[in-house]
Amino acid sequence: MRALVKYAEGPGNMEIREVEEPSAGPGQVKIAIEKTGICGSDLHIYHSDIAIPVRPPVVTGHEFAGTICEVGEGVEGWKVGDRVVSETAYTYCGVCPACRSGFYNLCPERRTLGYWYNGAFAPFTVVPAARLHSLADHISFDEAALTEPLACITHAVIELTTIKPEDIVLLSGPGSVGLATLQVALAHGATVVVAGTNVDERRLKLAKELGAAHVVNVQKEPLADVLAKLTNGAGVDVVLECSGSERAVESGMLALKRRGRYTQIGLFGKPITFNFELVNYRELQVTGSLGSTYSSWEKALALMASGAVRTGPLISHRIPLKEWKSAFEMFEKKEGLKLLLDPHDA
Ligand SMILES: [Zn+2]
Ligand SMILES: [Zn+2]
């Protein structure tokens, strides 16, 4: 089969290669992949500037949905034809305190599909059956390819942040992650203000369509004025920072009320500078998030199944796998929103 392979460490070193089609070993299933999303971290694997362990040569891609086409020895509860998505934490130690508390996303031994194990920019992949979640019939494979990023979001927004129906939330960074985060906050009854910049004009429009109470282009309108009016000068209850831009951190903290809650979802990719003393003076509760857990996958799937979160409107392009390079470039230039690759056309 033809697959997108990171074949050596170092910048670039990625190409479509002919690789052996995998088969399901004991405890594993083989999945026929329908679509695979391009994630920011795929770009980082491409550039070799990511802190998560990568083991080349490896088939990349980890945000996917498909159908079981082979069941390995000893697997129970799954059969050929089942529609599924799979967690990406392929192996972890199972005995460290993080693992034993259910936070295997933080296991130092965690090794990931598409980084360490052959992933999903390919027509087939093999995963441990223990990582599967079943997909409701009415969720399309394209929509379901966004389950993995949505599970990271439900982990951050539901499991690590408290959002109450009366809360006013400031969300910065209306990319596909931001717009899914918006919908999760809305599902909890919050009033959400979405902030972006000139490059986000179209995304801000979509944020409004998806239910944001207000959208603000911070290059055209002073965010502080909008929020002061909305909160009678008290500040917002929660900040969900999805842009990973340095400036958004301090302006987010300044936007918060005393004892407000700040969650960092976007990654910066470099050390940043901001006034951390704001955390003292306002007694802010600050948290960050990494990856996803079993429970956050179930929450993501439930939100999609109920229609509370719609990932369909976040998909802007469906591109043949053979055009991966121009798709990666589009993603990097922030063209479009969520880009899916079709592994059947490589
Ligand atoms: Zn991802
Ligand atoms: Zn562990």
PDB file of C-alpha atoms in Angstrom, residues 97-291:
ATOM      1  CA  PRO A  97       0.879   6.854  38.954  1.00  0.00           C
ATOM      2  CA  ALA A  98      -0.438   8.771  35.910  1.00  0.00           C
ATOM      3  CA  CYS A  99      -1.531   5.575  34.135  1.00  0.00           C
ATOM      4  CA  ARG A 100      -3.066   4.071  37.256  1.00  0.00           C
ATOM      5  CA  SER A 101      -5.096   7.243  37.836  1.00  0.00           C
ATOM      6  CA  GLY A 102      -6.503   7.093  34.298  1.00  0.00           C
ATOM      7  CA  PHE A 103      -4.273   9.899  33.004  1.00  0.00           C
ATOM      8  CA  TYR A 104      -2.271   7.716  30.639  1.00  0.00           C
ATOM      9  CA  ASN A 105      -2.046  10.773  28.365  1.00  0.00           C
ATOM     10  CA  LEU A 106       0.699  11.882  30.770  1.00  0.00           C
ATOM     11  CA  CYS A 107       2.580   8.564  30.982  1.00  0.00           C
ATOM     12  CA  PRO A 108       6.295   9.140  30.283  1.00  0.00           C
ATOM     13  CA  GLU A 109       6.296   5.847  28.371  1.00  0.00           C
ATOM     14  CA  ARG A 110       3.338   6.747  26.152  1.00  0.00           C
ATOM     15  CA  ARG A 111       4.044   6.058  22.479  1.00  0.00           C
ATOM     16  CA  THR A 112       1.699   7.373  19.858  1.00  0.00           C
ATOM     17  CA  LEU A 113       0.094   6.206  16.625  1.00  0.00           C
ATOM     18  CA  GLY A 114       1.503   8.123  13.676  1.00  0.00           C
ATOM     19  CA  TYR A 115       4.606   9.116  15.665  1.00  0.00           C
ATOM     20  CA  TRP A 116       6.057   5.868  17.016  1.00  0.00           C
ATOM     21  CA  TYR A 117       3.712   3.299  15.491  1.00  0.00           C
ATOM     22  CA  ASN A 118       2.571   3.262  11.869  1.00  0.00           C
ATOM     23  CA  GLY A 119      -0.396   5.599  11.573  1.00  0.00           C
ATOM     24  CA  ALA A 120      -3.244   6.641   9.354  1.00  0.00           C
ATOM     25  CA  PHE A 121      -1.997   8.492   6.271  1.00  0.00           C
ATOM     26  CA  ALA A 122      -2.458   5.128   4.558  1.00  0.00           C
ATOM     27  CA  PRO A 123      -5.381   2.981   3.400  1.00  0.00           C
ATOM     28  CA  PHE A 124      -4.958   0.618   6.380  1.00  0.00           C
ATOM     29  CA  THR A 125      -3.643   0.732   9.904  1.00  0.00           C
ATOM     30  CA  VAL A 126      -3.479  -1.654  12.853  1.00  0.00           C
ATOM     31  CA  VAL A 127      -4.286  -0.649  16.442  1.00  0.00           C
ATOM     32  CA  PRO A 128      -4.783  -2.438  19.781  1.00  0.00           C
ATOM     33  CA  ALA A 129      -8.480  -3.331  20.107  1.00  0.00           C
ATOM     34  CA  ALA A 130      -8.362  -1.811  23.597  1.00  0.00           C
ATOM     35  CA  ARG A 131      -8.017   1.672  22.046  1.00  0.00           C
ATOM     36  CA  LEU A 132     -11.191   1.483  19.927  1.00  0.00           C
ATOM     37  CA  HIS A 133     -14.402   3.446  20.340  1.00  0.00           C
ATOM     38  CA  SER A 134     -17.443   2.627  18.252  1.00  0.00           C
ATOM     39  CA  LEU A 135     -18.975   5.174  15.986  1.00  0.00           C
ATOM     40  CA  ALA A 136     -22.725   5.910  15.851  1.00  0.00           C
ATOM     41  CA  ASP A 137     -24.201   5.173  12.408  1.00  0.00           C
ATOM     42  CA  HIS A 138     -25.346   8.741  11.825  1.00  0.00           C
ATOM     43  CA  ILE A 139     -21.868  10.243  12.286  1.00  0.00           C
ATOM     44  CA  SER A 140     -20.094  10.293   8.921  1.00  0.00           C
ATOM     45  CA  PHE A 141     -16.492   9.099   8.605  1.00  0.00           C
ATOM     46  CA  ASP A 142     -15.437  12.617   7.600  1.00  0.00           C
ATOM     47  CA  GLU A 143     -16.990  14.124  10.728  1.00  0.00           C
ATOM     48  CA  ALA A 144     -15.540  11.312  12.833  1.00  0.00           C
ATOM     49  CA  ALA A 145     -12.015  11.966  11.573  1.00  0.00           C
ATOM     50  CA  LEU A 146     -12.151  14.941  13.953  1.00  0.00           C
ATOM     51  CA  THR A 147     -12.876  12.803  17.029  1.00  0.00           C
ATOM     52  CA  GLU A 148      -9.239  12.851  18.176  1.00  0.00           C
ATOM     53  CA  PRO A 149      -8.865  16.655  18.272  1.00  0.00           C
ATOM     54  CA  LEU A 150     -12.345  16.900  19.793  1.00  0.00           C
ATOM     55  CA  ALA A 151     -11.348  14.424  22.534  1.00  0.00           C
ATOM     56  CA  CYS A 152      -8.325  16.616  23.353  1.00  0.00           C
ATOM     57  CA  ILE A 153     -10.739  19.548  23.572  1.00  0.00           C
ATOM     58  CA  THR A 154     -13.279  17.796  25.812  1.00  0.00           C
ATOM     59  CA  HIS A 155     -10.373  16.806  28.062  1.00  0.00           C
ATOM     60  CA  ALA A 156      -9.290  20.458  28.305  1.00  0.00           C
ATOM     61  CA  VAL A 157     -12.700  22.106  28.448  1.00  0.00           C
ATOM     62  CA  ILE A 158     -14.828  19.600  30.395  1.00  0.00           C
ATOM     63  CA  GLU A 159     -12.350  17.576  32.427  1.00  0.00           C
ATOM     64  CA  LEU A 160      -9.820  20.287  33.326  1.00  0.00           C
ATOM     65  CA  THR A 161     -11.923  23.474  33.282  1.00  0.00           C
ATOM     66  CA  THR A 162     -15.187  24.189  35.063  1.00  0.00           C
ATOM     67  CA  ILE A 163     -17.695  25.929  32.792  1.00  0.00           C
ATOM     68  CA  LYS A 164     -21.066  26.869  34.238  1.00  0.00           C
ATOM     69  CA  PRO A 165     -24.135  27.972  32.259  1.00  0.00           C
ATOM     70  CA  GLU A 166     -23.919  31.544  33.560  1.00  0.00           C
ATOM     71  CA  ASP A 167     -20.262  31.919  32.572  1.00  0.00           C
ATOM     72  CA  ILE A 168     -18.918  34.345  30.021  1.00  0.00           C
ATOM     73  CA  VAL A 169     -16.046  32.722  28.155  1.00  0.00           C
ATOM     74  CA  LEU A 170     -13.376  34.401  26.056  1.00  0.00           C
ATOM     75  CA  LEU A 171     -11.998  32.100  23.375  1.00  0.00           C
ATOM     76  CA  SER A 172      -8.944  33.186  21.385  1.00  0.00           C
ATOM     77  CA  GLY A 173      -7.918  31.508  18.138  1.00  0.00           C
ATOM     78  CA  PRO A 174     -10.825  30.485  15.880  1.00  0.00           C
ATOM     79  CA  GLY A 175      -9.079  27.686  13.927  1.00  0.00           C
ATOM     80  CA  SER A 176     -10.677  24.249  13.731  1.00  0.00           C
ATOM     81  CA  VAL A 177      -9.664  23.531  17.338  1.00  0.00           C
ATOM     82  CA  GLY A 178     -11.050  26.889  18.483  1.00  0.00           C
ATOM     83  CA  LEU A 179     -14.333  26.416  16.660  1.00  0.00           C
ATOM     84  CA  ALA A 180     -14.797  22.953  18.149  1.00  0.00           C
ATOM     85  CA  THR A 181     -13.869  24.355  21.575  1.00  0.00           C
ATOM     86  CA  LEU A 182     -16.499  27.042  21.040  1.00  0.00           C
ATOM     87  CA  GLN A 183     -19.168  24.391  20.512  1.00  0.00           C
ATOM     88  CA  VAL A 184     -18.141  22.433  23.620  1.00  0.00           C
ATOM     89  CA  ALA A 185     -18.382  25.623  25.733  1.00  0.00           C
ATOM     90  CA  LEU A 186     -21.761  26.412  24.190  1.00  0.00           C
ATOM     91  CA  ALA A 187     -22.951  22.903  25.010  1.00  0.00           C
ATOM     92  CA  HIS A 188     -22.312  23.815  28.657  1.00  0.00           C
ATOM     93  CA  GLY A 189     -24.550  26.832  28.350  1.00  0.00           C
ATOM     94  CA  ALA A 190     -21.826  29.481  28.391  1.00  0.00           C
ATOM     95  CA  THR A 191     -21.911  32.806  26.574  1.00  0.00           C
ATOM     96  CA  VAL A 192     -18.838  32.807  24.334  1.00  0.00           C
ATOM     97  CA  VAL A 193     -16.876  35.695  22.864  1.00  0.00           C
ATOM     98  CA  VAL A 194     -14.451  34.654  20.112  1.00  0.00           C
ATOM     99  CA  ALA A 195     -11.365  36.758  19.394  1.00  0.00           C
ATOM    100  CA  GLY A 196      -9.232  36.579  16.266  1.00  0.00           C
ATOM    101  CA  THR A 197      -7.140  38.731  13.930  1.00  0.00           C
ATOM    102  CA  ASN A 198      -7.350  39.911  10.310  1.00  0.00           C
ATOM    103  CA  VAL A 199      -6.413  36.470   8.952  1.00  0.00           C
ATOM    104  CA  ASP A 200      -9.382  35.014  10.839  1.00  0.00           C
ATOM    105  CA  GLU A 201     -12.182  37.110   9.276  1.00  0.00           C
ATOM    106  CA  ARG A 202     -13.858  34.114   7.609  1.00  0.00           C
ATOM    107  CA  ARG A 203     -13.373  31.971  10.698  1.00  0.00           C
ATOM    108  CA  LEU A 204     -14.929  34.632  12.912  1.00  0.00           C
ATOM    109  CA  LYS A 205     -17.948  34.665  10.619  1.00  0.00           C
ATOM    110  CA  LEU A 206     -18.254  30.896  11.029  1.00  0.00           C
ATOM    111  CA  ALA A 207     -17.868  31.287  14.823  1.00  0.00           C
ATOM    112  CA  LYS A 208     -20.885  33.587  14.778  1.00  0.00           C
ATOM    113  CA  GLU A 209     -22.867  31.090  12.699  1.00  0.00           C
ATOM    114  CA  LEU A 210     -21.957  28.329  15.159  1.00  0.00           C
ATOM    115  CA  GLY A 211     -23.354  30.310  18.078  1.00  0.00           C
ATOM    116  CA  ALA A 212     -20.708  32.708  19.426  1.00  0.00           C
ATOM    117  CA  ALA A 213     -22.461  35.604  21.177  1.00  0.00           C
ATOM    118  CA  HIS A 214     -19.838  38.060  19.944  1.00  0.00           C
ATOM    119  CA  VAL A 215     -16.854  37.878  17.626  1.00  0.00           C
ATOM    120  CA  VAL A 216     -14.010  40.396  17.801  1.00  0.00           C
ATOM    121  CA  ASN A 217     -11.215  41.093  15.345  1.00  0.00           C
ATOM    122  CA  VAL A 218      -8.671  42.443  17.831  1.00  0.00           C
ATOM    123  CA  GLN A 219      -6.857  44.308  15.056  1.00  0.00           C
ATOM    124  CA  LYS A 220      -9.997  46.323  14.321  1.00  0.00           C
ATOM    125  CA  GLU A 221     -11.730  46.599  17.671  1.00  0.00           C
ATOM    126  CA  PRO A 222     -10.295  46.869  21.217  1.00  0.00           C
ATOM    127  CA  LEU A 223     -11.144  43.566  22.887  1.00  0.00           C
ATOM    128  CA  ALA A 224     -11.006  45.132  26.363  1.00  0.00           C
ATOM    129  CA  ASP A 225     -13.812  47.583  25.475  1.00  0.00           C
ATOM    130  CA  VAL A 226     -16.087  44.839  24.158  1.00  0.00           C
ATOM    131  CA  LEU A 227     -15.527  42.700  27.266  1.00  0.00           C
ATOM    132  CA  ALA A 228     -15.907  45.629  29.679  1.00  0.00           C
ATOM    133  CA  LYS A 229     -19.302  46.387  28.192  1.00  0.00           C
ATOM    134  CA  LEU A 230     -20.368  42.764  28.291  1.00  0.00           C
ATOM    135  CA  THR A 231     -19.267  42.092  31.884  1.00  0.00           C
ATOM    136  CA  ASN A 232     -19.879  45.552  33.422  1.00  0.00           C
ATOM    137  CA  GLY A 233     -16.137  45.847  33.864  1.00  0.00           C
ATOM    138  CA  ALA A 234     -15.868  42.693  35.992  1.00  0.00           C
ATOM    139  CA  GLY A 235     -14.014  40.557  33.460  1.00  0.00           C
ATOM    140  CA  VAL A 236     -14.836  37.175  31.938  1.00  0.00           C
ATOM    141  CA  ASP A 237     -15.173  33.977  33.967  1.00  0.00           C
ATOM    142  CA  VAL A 238     -13.106  31.718  31.726  1.00  0.00           C
ATOM    143  CA  VAL A 239     -10.448  32.077  29.028  1.00  0.00           C
ATOM    144  CA  LEU A 240      -9.883  29.222  26.577  1.00  0.00           C
ATOM    145  CA  GLU A 241      -6.695  30.065  24.676  1.00  0.00           C
ATOM    146  CA  CYS A 242      -6.545  28.124  21.412  1.00  0.00           C
ATOM    147  CA  SER A 243      -4.272  30.304  19.266  1.00  0.00           C
ATOM    148  CA  GLY A 244      -0.897  29.497  20.811  1.00  0.00           C
ATOM    149  CA  SER A 245       0.116  33.093  20.211  1.00  0.00           C
ATOM    150  CA  GLU A 246       2.176  34.907  22.815  1.00  0.00           C
ATOM    151  CA  ARG A 247       0.071  38.067  22.832  1.00  0.00           C
ATOM    152  CA  ALA A 248      -3.154  36.190  23.503  1.00  0.00           C
ATOM    153  CA  VAL A 249      -1.863  34.942  26.875  1.00  0.00           C
ATOM    154  CA  GLU A 250      -1.487  38.271  28.613  1.00  0.00           C
ATOM    155  CA  SER A 251      -4.563  39.801  27.005  1.00  0.00           C
ATOM    156  CA  GLY A 252      -6.502  36.710  28.095  1.00  0.00           C
ATOM    157  CA  MET A 253      -5.295  37.023  31.682  1.00  0.00           C
ATOM    158  CA  LEU A 254      -6.093  40.737  31.686  1.00  0.00           C
ATOM    159  CA  ALA A 255      -9.580  39.934  30.428  1.00  0.00           C
ATOM    160  CA  LEU A 256     -10.316  37.588  33.337  1.00  0.00           C
ATOM    161  CA  LYS A 257     -12.195  38.533  36.462  1.00  0.00           C
ATOM    162  CA  ARG A 258     -10.636  37.957  39.909  1.00  0.00           C
ATOM    163  CA  ARG A 259     -10.396  34.190  40.539  1.00  0.00           C
ATOM    164  CA  GLY A 260     -11.111  33.536  36.870  1.00  0.00           C
ATOM    165  CA  ARG A 261     -10.088  30.330  35.116  1.00  0.00           C
ATOM    166  CA  TYR A 262      -7.539  30.198  32.287  1.00  0.00           C
ATOM    167  CA  THR A 263      -6.900  27.110  30.174  1.00  0.00           C
ATOM    168  CA  GLN A 264      -4.107  26.937  27.592  1.00  0.00           C
ATOM    169  CA  ILE A 265      -5.090  24.687  24.689  1.00  0.00           C
ATOM    170  CA  GLY A 266      -2.936  26.009  21.822  1.00  0.00           C
ATOM    171  CA  LEU A 267       0.786  25.191  21.742  1.00  0.00           C
ATOM    172  CA  PHE A 268       3.338  27.975  21.263  1.00  0.00           C
ATOM    173  CA  GLY A 269       6.191  25.878  19.867  1.00  0.00           C
ATOM    174  CA  LYS A 270       8.686  28.132  21.698  1.00  0.00           C
ATOM    175  CA  PRO A 271       9.212  29.772  25.114  1.00  0.00           C
ATOM    176  CA  ILE A 272       7.118  32.918  25.562  1.00  0.00           C
ATOM    177  CA  THR A 273       7.152  35.999  27.802  1.00  0.00           C
ATOM    178  CA  PHE A 274       4.222  37.370  29.803  1.00  0.00           C
ATOM    179  CA  ASN A 275       3.509  38.888  33.193  1.00  0.00           C
ATOM    180  CA  PHE A 276       2.947  35.843  35.405  1.00  0.00           C
ATOM    181  CA  GLU A 277       2.299  38.077  38.409  1.00  0.00           C
ATOM    182  CA  LEU A 278      -1.208  38.584  37.056  1.00  0.00           C
ATOM    183  CA  VAL A 279      -1.874  35.087  38.345  1.00  0.00           C
ATOM    184  CA  ASN A 280      -1.073  36.288  41.884  1.00  0.00           C
ATOM    185  CA  TYR A 281      -2.900  39.567  41.826  1.00  0.00           C
ATOM    186  CA  ARG A 282      -6.048  38.039  40.409  1.00  0.00           C
ATOM    187  CA  GLU A 283      -5.768  34.599  42.022  1.00  0.00           C
ATOM    188  CA  LEU A 284      -6.225  33.078  38.605  1.00  0.00           C
ATOM    189  CA  GLN A 285      -6.600  29.349  38.172  1.00  0.00           C
ATOM    190  CA  VAL A 286      -4.335  28.384  35.293  1.00  0.00           C
ATOM    191  CA  THR A 287      -4.142  24.992  33.639  1.00  0.00           C
ATOM    192  CA  GLY A 288      -2.867  23.431  30.451  1.00  0.00           C
ATOM    193  CA  SER A 289      -3.872  20.232  28.706  1.00  0.00           C
ATOM    194  CA  LEU A 290      -2.141  17.470  26.794  1.00  0.00           C
ATOM    195  CA  GLY A 291      -3.860  14.879  24.655  1.00  0.00           C
TER     196      GLY A 291
END
